[in-house]
Amino acid sequence: MIDYQVDGDGIATITWNVPDRPVNVLNDDTMGAFSEAVQKAIEDDAVKGVIVASGKDDFVAGADLEAMLSHTDAERHFKTFSIMDPITRGMEKSGKPWVAAINGHALGGGFEIALGCHYRIAADNPKTLVGLPEVTLGLLPGGGGTQRIARMLGIRDALPFLLEGKKHKVGKALDLGIIDEVVPADELLDRCRAWLKTEPDTVKPWDKRGFKIPGGNSQSPGGIQNFLGGVAMTRAKSYGNYPAPQAILSCVFEGTLVDVDTGLRLEKRYLTDMIVHPRNRAMLKTTFFGMNEARKLAGRPKGVDKRQFAKVGVLGAGMMGAGIGHVTAQRGMDVILIDETQEAADKGKAHAEAQQAKLVERGRQSEDKAKAVVDRITATTDYDALAGADLVIEAVFENRDIKADVTRKAEAVMAADGVFASNTSTLPITGLAEVSQRPESFIGLHFFSPVERMPLVEVIRAEKTSDTCLAHALDYVKAIGMTPIVVNDSRGFYTSRVFATYIMEGMAMVGEGVNPALIENAGKICGLPVGPLEVVDATSLSLSHAVRKQWQADLGDAYVAHPADDVIVKMVEELKRPGRKAGAGWYEYGEDGKRLWPGIGEHFPRAADQPDVEEVKNRLMHIQALETARCIEEGVISAADADIGSILGWGFPAWTGGAASYIGLMG
């Protein structure tokens, strides 16, 4: 687990190599072994310097998160994480130089071990990332990160580093001053040995008499200014929903007023509070463990061989079809992009070309690779080009007759054992599959817009969809690097069905006379990306109107009217304000931006008694949680997938752990 070697020059190399794990993780066992090796090096007079290295592709990962979630005993957590400080402080105060040989990713606790060394040298690997991303998981750096970074960079530069949790490439890390050298990978250990032989200073700046925080401590004029800005910016971004940023601010504020050892103890107390906080545990459960399981295809039927896709057809070269074709071609598959006219098909291919050009301009893609992606897309009107296609995805207009026509044409020529998928967001898959000659190979793949930026795909199983078809559809989603959730066919599926309750509740409140600004701000204060009225403007009031009319026609007397129905009809049919594309919806749109339409109050008179913001927040959040509970109860989706789908699909606040976990938080 920890290899210890001393060479003839008195240089000890402590190499992390945790067995049965893809990465080196920090837990009771590994930290115990590392502590023994550190102490051995400190006590051995023959050891003149120490290299901390890794026997795996990456340096050292962070803490064992499963162990974190295993219990809520605060004192036990405090004791566990307090193990780190005597180790790193022992390294710092040993009188011997320590250097970290960073060969790959060094994140979280792994990077904090590197910070405990006197010097950090990284291999010049373009894939390597270093940093302290704990805040993104609802936690904070608890291995000395808040205290050492503040003392190394000063408060002004430390706060963004800690509060944003960004992972930096080695070049950027060198510029920031958090690593000291970048060298060719094959020279890494030799360079570490060479540095140790220079007889470097072995006393950290904060252990020297008279040390001062760069730029001043938290009560200096500069420090006060930094915290005023930091608190304001954090509040503006999080609305106080996430405890971790506040805890990080407190760690740095209090820790820079005391000596480093006291600051480290303060840090452990705040970390313990974050580990046992219900919001953070809910968030960690879904955003880390749940999403990792989904990406590993936990819902994939067993016993079905994995399928590789070489040729994929996309029917419809509009915004969705073009995006689907692009992300597919990016992953090395040939794409046949079909539309009614060659002009429309070419326009869809041009979308991929434009997206690749942006990547080249930003230095994220070479010109040769960008050209290869675009060349893999064939834009055509000829369905015969689909011959042998392993998968065909239709993304045509939301009309049953049009979808039925393209289904028949595609099935006539595609591979006999291929998968046919619909990207519909509103029409039940079982109904669409009725025209298929092989309904067992028919499935829904609901992408979100814009496809390149939205990581979720809703995989919808129809009544006759086979296990093989489902498994292969999941294989495709994984192949394009997206996260799938499995949904049983239902009107609106899961994401559209639940998200609709948010915008419908918002419009219903307008109809009741609630101030529109209060509604919009309450949605954002909850942590949703935008208010419900702005959302429905973007997605189109006319689309909502058409969907409701379709549902009324489909369900007849079984249709249950919603209080927002009349509001939508009035906005679309009477007031001619169908949404953002028309330049007129709940908002007015101009060159100087957007603002709520002043005429709302005239047509939807404001009630004399307005609800408080908490009531509006609860209405917007609870209605989504209730509909999620109904979906779970009806067998439409599992609770785990419901949480993932809500966060990735429409931006349900991550602090809740998702729409299902939110119920657990509320009780």
XYZ file of C-alpha atoms in Angstrom, residues 10 25 83 100 149 161 164 211 240 251 267 335 411 465 559 612:
16
model
C 20.094 9.090 1.735
C -7.437 7.102 -1.667
C -4.907 12.255 11.616
C 6.001 15.873 -4.024
C -3.364 28.136 0.496
C -9.242 29.232 -5.460
C -14.691 27.988 -6.899
C 5.581 35.662 9.280
C -27.176 30.864 1.176
C -12.059 28.902 7.994
C -10.548 23.685 9.762
C -23.261 9.904 -38.824
C -36.544 0.740 -40.696
C -38.947 -2.511 -25.646
C -57.972 15.378 -18.906
C -44.189 35.990 1.598
